[in-house]
Short mmCIF file of C-alpha atoms in Angstrom, two decimals:
data_model
loop_
_atom_site.label_atom_id
_atom_site.label_comp_id
_atom_site.label_asym_id
_atom_site.label_seq_id
_atom_site.Cartn_x
_atom_site.Cartn_y
_atom_site.Cartn_z
CA UNK A 6 -46.12 17.91 7.26
CA UNK A 7 -44.92 17.94 4.43
CA UNK A 8 -41.96 20.13 2.74
CA UNK A 9 -41.62 22.10 -0.53
CA UNK A 10 -38.36 21.07 -2.17
CA UNK A 11 -37.37 22.16 -5.73
CA UNK A 12 -34.60 20.08 -7.38
CA UNK A 13 -32.65 21.08 -10.58
CA UNK A 14 -31.87 17.64 -12.38
CA UNK A 15 -29.54 17.43 -15.49
CA UNK A 16 -30.72 15.25 -18.13
CA UNK A 17 -28.03 14.06 -20.33
CA UNK A 18 -29.28 12.89 -24.06
CA UNK A 19 -27.27 9.65 -23.42
CA UNK A 20 -27.08 7.52 -21.42
CA UNK A 21 -23.21 8.46 -19.49
CA UNK A 22 -20.84 5.70 -18.91
CA UNK A 23 -17.78 5.88 -16.89
CA UNK A 24 -16.03 3.79 -19.37
CA UNK A 25 -16.43 7.66 -22.29
CA UNK A 26 -15.46 10.70 -22.11
CA UNK A 27 -17.29 13.24 -21.48
CA UNK A 28 -17.14 15.19 -24.25
CA UNK A 29 -18.93 12.56 -26.27
CA UNK A 30 -21.93 13.62 -24.99
CA UNK A 31 -24.42 15.79 -26.24
CA UNK A 32 -25.44 19.36 -24.51
CA UNK A 33 -26.77 18.92 -21.29
CA UNK A 34 -31.58 20.13 -20.41
CA UNK A 35 -31.87 21.40 -17.09
CA UNK A 36 -34.98 20.71 -15.90
CA UNK A 37 -36.85 22.06 -12.94
CA UNK A 38 -38.58 19.95 -10.91
CA UNK A 39 -41.53 20.39 -7.88
CA UNK A 40 -41.36 17.76 -4.89
CA UNK A 41 -43.72 17.17 -2.84
CA UNK A 42 -41.66 15.47 -0.21
CA UNK A 43 -42.79 14.08 3.32
CA UNK A 44 -40.68 15.02 6.05
CA UNK A 45 -38.84 12.48 8.14
CA UNK A 46 -39.40 10.09 5.52
CA UNK A 47 -37.20 7.99 2.98
CA UNK A 48 -35.72 9.68 0.72
CA UNK A 49 -33.68 6.44 -1.56
CA UNK A 50 -34.67 3.50 -1.41
CA UNK A 51 -31.75 0.79 -2.82
CA UNK A 52 -32.30 -2.57 -4.06
CA UNK A 53 -29.70 -4.99 -3.63
CA UNK A 54 -27.64 -5.52 -7.20
CA UNK A 55 -29.05 -8.46 -9.33
CA UNK A 56 -26.52 -10.68 -9.10
CA UNK A 57 -23.99 -8.85 -6.89
CA UNK A 58 -23.18 -9.67 -3.10
CA UNK A 59 -19.91 -7.56 -2.72
CA UNK A 60 -20.87 -3.97 -4.27
CA UNK A 61 -24.21 -3.45 -2.50
CA UNK A 62 -23.78 -3.82 1.32
CA UNK A 63 -20.66 -0.75 0.97
CA UNK A 64 -22.82 1.50 -1.61
CA UNK A 65 -25.76 1.09 0.89
CA UNK A 66 -23.55 1.57 4.59
CA UNK A 67 -21.76 5.16 2.52
CA UNK A 68 -25.31 6.48 1.67
CA UNK A 69 -26.92 5.47 4.98
CA UNK A 70 -23.86 7.81 7.01
CA UNK A 71 -25.44 10.43 4.61
CA UNK A 72 -28.85 13.13 5.37
CA UNK A 73 -30.89 10.95 2.82
CA UNK A 74 -32.24 8.63 5.30
CA UNK A 75 -31.80 5.31 3.48
CA UNK A 76 -33.15 2.10 2.97
CA UNK A 77 -33.22 -1.27 1.44
CA UNK A 78 -36.20 -3.05 3.83
CA UNK A 79 -40.05 -3.86 3.40
CA UNK A 80 -39.15 -3.44 -0.66
CA UNK A 81 -42.51 -3.88 -3.08
CA UNK A 82 -39.99 -5.37 -5.40
CA UNK A 83 -36.74 -6.71 -6.52
CA UNK A 84 -36.07 -4.93 -9.91
CA UNK A 85 -32.63 -4.29 -11.54
CA UNK A 86 -33.37 -2.16 -13.97
CA UNK A 87 -36.33 0.66 -14.72
CA UNK A 88 -37.83 -1.06 -17.03
CA UNK A 89 -38.90 -3.89 -15.19
CA UNK A 90 -40.64 -1.68 -13.24
CA UNK A 91 -43.37 -1.08 -16.24
CA UNK A 92 -47.22 -1.37 -14.82
CA UNK A 93 -45.42 -1.35 -10.82
CA UNK A 94 -44.59 2.12 -10.33
CA UNK A 95 -47.69 2.90 -8.92
CA UNK A 96 -47.06 0.61 -6.10
CA UNK A 97 -43.53 2.06 -5.94
CA UNK A 98 -45.08 5.64 -6.09
CA UNK A 99 -46.97 4.74 -2.61
CA UNK A 100 -44.14 4.10 -0.50
CA UNK A 101 -43.99 8.45 -1.05
CA UNK A 102 -39.58 7.76 -1.61
CA UNK A 103 -38.63 9.72 -3.53
CA UNK A 104 -35.55 8.35 -5.66
CA UNK A 105 -34.45 4.45 -6.58
CA UNK A 106 -31.31 2.22 -7.16
CA UNK A 107 -31.97 -0.21 -9.37
CA UNK A 108 -29.14 -2.29 -10.67
CA UNK A 109 -26.44 -5.53 -11.99
CA UNK A 110 -23.54 -7.03 -11.78
CA UNK A 111 -22.25 -8.84 -14.14
CA UNK A 112 -18.22 -9.93 -15.37
CA UNK A 113 -17.25 -9.97 -18.50
CA UNK A 114 -13.30 -10.93 -19.30
CA UNK A 115 -12.84 -10.81 -16.14
CA UNK A 116 -13.96 -7.27 -14.74
CA UNK A 117 -16.96 -6.97 -13.41
CA UNK A 118 -19.55 -4.84 -14.78
CA UNK A 119 -21.60 -3.00 -12.78
CA UNK A 120 -24.80 -1.19 -14.18
CA UNK A 121 -27.33 0.97 -12.41
CA UNK A 122 -30.09 3.99 -12.33
CA UNK A 123 -31.36 6.68 -10.06
CA UNK A 124 -35.10 6.46 -10.81
CA UNK A 125 -37.00 9.52 -9.79
CA UNK A 126 -40.08 7.57 -8.55
CA UNK A 127 -43.01 10.18 -9.26
CA UNK A 128 -41.98 10.46 -13.12
CA UNK A 129 -40.28 7.32 -13.47
CA UNK A 130 -37.47 9.22 -15.24
CA UNK A 131 -33.94 7.93 -15.19
CA UNK A 132 -31.42 10.57 -13.73
CA UNK A 133 -28.66 11.07 -16.01
CA UNK A 134 -29.90 8.42 -17.76
CA UNK A 135 -28.29 4.39 -17.44
CA UNK A 136 -25.37 4.55 -15.09
CA UNK A 137 -21.76 1.55 -15.60
CA UNK A 138 -18.55 1.35 -14.55
CA UNK A 139 -15.88 -1.27 -14.91
CA UNK A 140 -14.04 -3.01 -12.56
CA UNK A 141 -10.58 -5.11 -12.19
CA UNK A 142 -12.46 -8.63 -9.90
CA UNK A 143 -10.27 -8.05 -6.34
CA UNK A 144 -11.65 -6.23 -3.01
CA UNK A 145 -9.69 -3.40 -3.76
CA UNK A 146 -10.76 -2.50 -7.13
CA UNK A 147 -15.04 -3.91 -6.46
CA UNK A 148 -14.34 -1.72 -2.53
CA UNK A 149 -13.21 1.77 -4.71
CA UNK A 150 -15.90 1.22 -7.07
CA UNK A 151 -18.52 0.35 -4.71
CA UNK A 152 -17.61 3.70 -3.21
CA UNK A 153 -17.53 4.97 -6.51
CA UNK A 154 -20.77 4.45 -6.85
CA UNK A 155 -21.80 5.72 -4.13
CA UNK A 156 -20.80 9.24 -4.75
CA UNK A 157 -22.82 9.27 -7.94
CA UNK A 158 -25.11 8.02 -6.76
CA UNK A 159 -25.19 10.69 -3.70
CA UNK A 160 -25.04 13.36 -6.69
CA UNK A 161 -27.70 12.30 -8.33
CA UNK A 162 -30.10 13.31 -5.92
CA UNK A 163 -28.64 16.22 -4.11
CA UNK A 164 -26.72 17.83 -6.69
CA UNK A 165 -23.18 17.63 -4.26
CA UNK A 166 -20.44 14.80 -5.60
CA UNK A 167 -20.01 12.69 -2.95
CA UNK A 168 -16.74 12.39 -0.38
CA UNK A 169 -17.36 8.19 -0.24
CA UNK A 170 -14.05 7.70 -2.82
CA UNK A 171 -11.70 10.27 -1.20
CA UNK A 172 -9.57 8.69 1.48
CA UNK A 173 -8.55 9.24 5.25
CA UNK A 174 -4.60 9.63 5.68
CA UNK A 175 -3.22 9.48 9.91
CA UNK A 176 -0.77 9.23 12.04
CA UNK A 177 -1.15 5.74 14.44
CA UNK A 178 1.69 6.16 17.70
CA UNK A 179 2.89 3.55 20.07
CA UNK A 180 5.14 3.15 22.87
CA UNK A 181 7.14 5.89 23.88
CA UNK A 182 10.55 8.12 23.58
CA UNK A 183 12.76 6.29 21.95
CA UNK A 184 10.86 3.57 21.35
CA UNK A 185 7.81 5.00 19.80
CA UNK A 186 6.60 3.71 16.92
CA UNK A 187 4.60 6.27 14.28
CA UNK A 188 2.88 4.69 11.18
CA UNK A 189 1.23 7.12 8.06
CA UNK A 190 -1.94 5.04 7.56
CA UNK A 191 -4.28 5.14 5.02
CA UNK A 192 -8.08 4.19 5.04
CA UNK A 193 -11.30 4.65 2.85
CA UNK A 194 -13.81 6.68 3.95
CA UNK A 195 -15.84 4.35 5.77
CA UNK A 196 -12.81 3.53 7.72
CA UNK A 197 -11.98 -0.20 6.73
CA UNK A 198 -9.05 -1.00 4.56
CA UNK A 199 -6.49 0.67 5.85
CA UNK A 200 -3.01 -0.14 5.17
CA UNK A 201 0.58 0.98 5.95
CA UNK A 202 2.49 3.09 3.89
CA UNK A 203 5.13 4.32 5.86
CA UNK A 204 6.56 3.74 9.47
CA UNK A 205 9.39 5.16 11.08
CA UNK A 206 11.39 5.03 15.01
CA UNK A 207 10.50 8.31 16.25
CA UNK A 208 7.24 10.63 15.44
CA UNK A 209 5.30 11.84 12.23
CA UNK A 210 3.93 15.22 11.72
CA UNK A 211 1.33 16.58 9.36
CA UNK A 212 0.42 14.54 6.42
CA UNK A 213 -0.34 16.36 3.54
CA UNK A 214 -2.34 14.57 -0.06
CA UNK A 215 -1.71 16.30 -3.31
CA UNK A 216 -4.82 16.90 -5.28
CA UNK A 217 -5.31 14.21 -7.68
CA UNK A 218 -5.01 11.81 -4.41
CA UNK A 219 -1.51 10.25 -4.96
CA UNK A 220 1.20 12.03 -3.03
CA UNK A 221 1.44 12.13 0.67
CA UNK A 222 4.07 15.34 2.10
CA UNK A 223 4.83 14.43 5.61
CA UNK A 224 7.50 15.40 8.37
CA UNK A 225 9.33 13.05 10.08
CA UNK A 226 11.27 13.67 13.51
CA UNK A 227 13.86 10.99 14.14
CA UNK A 228 16.64 11.17 17.86
CA UNK A 229 18.55 14.19 17.46
CA UNK A 230 17.80 14.81 13.93
CA UNK A 231 15.89 18.05 12.46
CA UNK A 232 12.20 17.32 11.29
CA UNK A 233 12.56 17.13 7.81
CA UNK A 234 9.81 17.01 4.57
CA UNK A 235 8.95 13.68 3.14
CA UNK A 236 7.03 12.87 -0.14
CA UNK A 237 5.53 9.54 -0.82
CA UNK A 238 3.40 7.92 -3.33
CA UNK A 239 0.38 6.53 -1.64
CA UNK A 240 1.10 2.76 -4.18
CA UNK A 241 4.14 2.44 -2.91
CA UNK A 242 8.29 3.45 -3.18
CA UNK A 243 10.85 4.78 -0.92
CA UNK A 244 10.10 8.60 0.28
CA UNK A 245 11.64 11.40 -1.01
CA UNK A 246 13.59 14.35 1.69
CA UNK A 247 12.41 17.70 0.13
CA UNK A 248 13.91 20.34 2.84
CA UNK A 249 16.94 19.12 3.74
CA UNK A 250 17.46 21.90 6.14
CA UNK A 251 18.48 21.96 9.41
CA UNK A 252 15.60 23.83 10.87
CA UNK A 253 11.65 22.56 11.83
CA UNK A 254 10.79 21.95 8.73
CA UNK A 255 6.70 21.07 9.32
CA UNK A 256 3.23 21.45 8.25
CA UNK A 257 3.48 20.43 4.26
CA UNK A 258 0.80 21.46 1.57
CA UNK A 259 0.77 20.78 -1.39
CA UNK A 260 -1.01 23.65 -4.10
CA UNK A 261 -3.86 22.95 -5.68
CA UNK A 262 -2.25 22.48 -8.71
CA UNK A 263 0.19 20.22 -6.94
CA UNK A 264 3.28 21.39 -8.34
CA UNK A 265 4.17 23.22 -4.73
CA UNK A 266 4.77 23.22 -1.39
CA UNK A 267 4.03 25.32 1.72
CA UNK A 268 5.91 24.40 5.14
CA UNK A 269 7.18 26.37 7.93
CA UNK A 270 11.39 26.44 8.38
CA UNK A 271 13.13 27.85 11.21
CA UNK A 272 16.46 27.04 9.16
CA UNK A 273 17.48 30.74 8.76
CA UNK A 274 15.87 31.41 12.81
CA UNK A 275 13.10 31.92 13.47
CA UNK A 276 10.08 30.51 11.76
CA UNK A 277 8.38 31.38 8.50
CA UNK A 278 6.42 30.34 5.23
CA UNK A 279 8.17 29.28 2.22
CA UNK A 280 6.78 27.93 -1.16
CA UNK A 281 9.31 25.17 -2.98
CA UNK A 282 8.87 23.28 -5.31
CA UNK A 283 6.89 19.86 -4.97
CA UNK A 284 10.68 18.18 -5.93
CA UNK A 285 12.26 19.94 -3.78
CA UNK A 286 13.96 23.35 -4.66
CA UNK A 287 13.26 26.32 -6.35
CA UNK A 288 12.99 27.67 -2.46
CA UNK A 289 10.60 31.31 -2.00
CA UNK A 290 10.15 32.68 1.65
CA UNK A 291 7.37 34.59 2.13
CA UNK A 292 6.56 35.97 5.86
CA UNK A 293 9.57 37.27 7.59
CA UNK A 294 8.06 39.19 9.97
CA UNK A 295 10.00 38.75 14.11
CA UNK A 296 7.14 36.41 15.31
CA UNK A 297 7.15 32.71 14.31
CA UNK A 298 4.71 31.18 11.43
CA UNK A 299 3.59 27.97 11.13
CA UNK A 300 1.18 25.63 9.72
CA UNK A 301 0.38 26.97 5.92
CA UNK A 302 -2.37 25.82 3.94
CA UNK A 303 -2.58 26.68 0.72
CA UNK A 304 -6.53 27.91 -1.00
CA UNK A 305 -8.08 25.81 -3.33
CA UNK A 306 -8.36 28.80 -6.02
CA UNK A 307 -4.39 29.26 -4.50
CA UNK A 308 -4.71 32.66 -5.16
CA UNK A 309 -3.34 32.94 -1.09
CA UNK A 310 -2.69 30.81 1.66
CA UNK A 311 -3.78 30.82 5.91
CA UNK A 312 -1.24 30.63 8.15
CA UNK A 313 -0.68 31.17 11.81
CA UNK A 314 1.51 33.88 14.16
CA UNK A 315 2.04 34.74 17.68
CA UNK A 316 2.60 38.18 16.19
CA UNK A 317 -0.74 39.05 19.23
CA UNK A 318 1.84 38.53 21.84
CA UNK A 319 2.96 34.37 23.99
CA UNK A 320 0.19 32.41 23.67
CA UNK A 321 -1.81 34.28 21.85
CA UNK A 322 -1.51 32.43 17.98
CA UNK A 323 -4.44 33.95 15.22
CA UNK A 324 -4.80 32.93 11.95
CA UNK A 325 -3.37 35.35 8.65
CA UNK A 326 -3.99 34.87 5.74
CA UNK A 327 -0.75 36.07 3.11
CA UNK A 328 -2.59 37.01 -0.62
CA UNK A 329 0.45 36.02 -3.41
CA UNK A 330 -0.99 38.48 -5.91
CA UNK A 331 -0.14 41.09 -3.43
CA UNK A 332 1.65 40.30 -0.21
CA UNK A 333 -0.80 41.82 1.79
CA UNK A 334 -0.96 39.93 5.53
CA UNK A 335 -4.65 40.37 7.19
CA UNK A 336 -5.67 38.56 10.60
CA UNK A 337 -8.88 36.14 9.96
CA UNK A 338 -9.63 35.07 13.44
CA UNK A 339 -11.40 36.00 16.32
CA UNK A 340 -11.00 33.64 18.91
CA UNK A 341 -8.31 34.48 22.07
CA UNK A 342 -6.49 30.62 20.41
CA UNK A 343 -6.79 29.52 16.77
CA UNK A 344 -4.38 26.69 15.27
CA UNK A 345 -3.85 24.38 12.25
CA UNK A 346 -6.23 25.95 9.45
CA UNK A 347 -7.86 24.00 7.20
CA UNK A 348 -9.84 25.05 3.93
CA UNK A 349 -13.22 23.03 2.47
CA UNK A 350 -12.73 22.53 -0.35
CA UNK A 351 -14.69 25.18 -1.59
CA UNK A 352 -12.84 27.50 0.13
CA UNK A 353 -15.69 29.36 2.49
CA UNK A 354 -14.88 26.73 5.40
CA UNK A 355 -11.68 26.56 7.68
CA UNK A 356 -11.40 24.16 10.07
CA UNK A 357 -8.86 25.14 13.06
CA UNK A 358 -8.14 24.51 16.84
CA UNK A 359 -10.14 26.71 18.67
CA UNK A 360 -8.41 27.06 22.41
CA UNK A 361 -8.72 23.41 23.01
CA UNK A 362 -11.79 22.51 20.94
CA UNK A 363 -12.44 21.47 17.27
CA UNK A 364 -14.11 23.90 15.41
CA UNK A 365 -14.80 26.21 12.11
CA UNK A 366 -15.20 28.85 10.67
CA UNK A 367 -16.25 30.86 7.61
CA UNK A 368 -13.47 32.72 4.97
CA UNK A 369 -14.95 36.06 7.04
CA UNK A 370 -13.44 34.71 11.28
CA UNK A 371 -16.44 33.39 12.22
CA UNK A 372 -17.18 30.77 14.44
CA UNK A 373 -19.91 28.18 12.49
CA UNK A 374 -19.58 25.09 14.81
CA UNK A 375 -17.66 24.03 18.03
CA UNK A 376 -16.78 20.30 17.97
CA UNK A 377 -15.49 19.99 21.62
CA UNK A 378 -12.36 19.17 23.02
CA UNK A 379 -11.11 16.28 21.46
CA UNK A 380 -8.78 15.39 24.36
CA UNK A 381 -5.68 15.52 21.40
CA UNK A 382 -5.57 19.93 20.82
CA UNK A 383 -5.98 18.59 16.96
CA UNK A 384 -8.15 20.45 14.67
CA UNK A 385 -10.86 18.95 12.08
CA UNK A 386 -10.09 17.71 7.89
CA UNK A 387 -12.81 18.46 5.72
CA UNK A 388 -14.03 15.79 3.06
CA UNK A 389 -14.08 16.58 -0.36
CA UNK A 390 -17.80 17.29 0.04
CA UNK A 391 -17.35 19.52 2.97
CA UNK A 392 -20.25 17.57 4.28
CA UNK A 393 -18.34 15.94 6.95
CA UNK A 394 -15.37 16.34 8.88
CA UNK A 395 -12.53 13.92 10.29
CA UNK A 396 -10.69 14.58 13.57
CA UNK A 397 -8.99 12.41 15.80
CA UNK A 398 -9.59 12.08 19.39
CA UNK A 399 -9.11 9.43 22.81
CA UNK A 400 -11.45 8.04 24.28
CA UNK A 401 -10.98 5.80 27.48
CA UNK A 402 -6.85 5.37 26.79
CA UNK A 403 -7.33 4.78 23.11
CA UNK A 404 -7.25 6.60 19.64
CA UNK A 405 -9.93 7.06 17.79
CA UNK A 406 -10.77 9.55 14.33
CA UNK A 407 -14.38 10.64 14.45
CA UNK A 408 -16.27 10.94 11.36
CA UNK A 409 -18.92 13.33 11.51
CA UNK A 410 -22.02 14.87 9.41
CA UNK A 411 -21.79 18.84 9.32
CA UNK A 412 -25.67 18.27 7.84
CA UNK A 413 -27.45 15.32 9.78
CA UNK A 414 -26.44 12.49 8.59
CA UNK A 415 -24.85 9.43 10.80
CA UNK A 416 -21.62 9.76 12.59
CA UNK A 417 -18.93 7.05 13.04
CA UNK A 418 -15.32 6.49 14.84
CA UNK A 419 -13.33 4.11 14.44
CA UNK A 420 -10.59 3.47 17.22
CA UNK A 421 -6.76 2.29 16.96
CA UNK A 422 -4.22 0.67 18.28
CA UNK A 423 -2.05 3.57 20.97
CA UNK A 424 -2.87 6.94 19.85
CA UNK A 425 -4.27 8.69 16.59
CA UNK A 426 -3.43 12.12 15.17
CA UNK A 427 -3.56 14.39 11.88
CA UNK A 428 -6.05 13.00 9.92
CA UNK A 429 -6.39 14.65 7.01
CA UNK A 430 -8.90 13.97 4.06
CA UNK A 431 -8.20 13.44 -0.17
CA UNK A 432 -9.81 14.48 -2.59
CA UNK A 433 -11.49 11.31 -4.78
CA UNK A 434 -8.11 9.63 -6.68
CA UNK A 435 -8.06 10.51 -10.14
#
């Protein structure tokens, strides 16, 4: 059985490089290519990069967790560039694998330079020319470079940006009561390279990334104190309190341009939604119902936000949308119990908690996926391209982060110490 596939590919007139400004390129030419691709075949052959032992395993691991069906085994040749395919292209074509990734690394003035190509095997054409990336010669930089390359390979093949270079923030809790220790941690999107951003005696809630992935806003509640929202640079330094209000200050959400933060607070009575500048101040109250309004989340276009209200009745929380232009509020969810809304990056989907199940609905409120009861009553968070989600659960008494593909790729889990809560996926760092 074969499937007919039409693919739009943009070719640049000159080789692209991550080191050169895009404005220097000639106008792109869009070609429409027709493929007949065998069903259940590997879609990408990946040749480990020549001169490299660090990047290639990470790239292969990233791509193997997508729907692309990547292989690096039983390949007829180990080319480092498209020029080395001369005369042997028919051998590769006979494999029936539509795409081939080749490349090489070298050290130049203390940095690791990587050149790689994604080749359309049927025509022998290099998609968007040779790609280049330079990274510092240390583990952190090389891991990030590998994720960036995996992102680009995925985009060249599918037309959709990859989600490997974004990071995941989450909370890890150990101990109980006055002895509870909460850590805000950040890890790579492959579940590796976890590090602690901050640690407190007490509870941390609802971390939220800034759009450029440089800052995280989160709530801290220590013993006998109000929950306060802090903003902290991921690269280090002290956290700044941005809500010095005597109430429950919860659920921060950065605006798409990073200049403002939505949050809920009860400092004037029942919980309402407020907007402030990202550094604190310039406070503006947005809701004023007699019920409790919590858990705001900006829409990606910044024109509206979703939030949760119990105005429908006790223990009947629903998700609503507030439009900044008109101030109009409309109900979005259709289930009996809906909380913790999180938009996908394109605004077409909302991850939420439906009863005790992690679920996904479209922007009209229709449930499109139910991920089941995770045992921790939290909603999932979308990856940057919306193709995967991350959510926390408990398995065998241990906290587990699960990264689940929504389109046929591999899902996997990462366990931690104690209870894990509130994972949230950043965009790719700028």
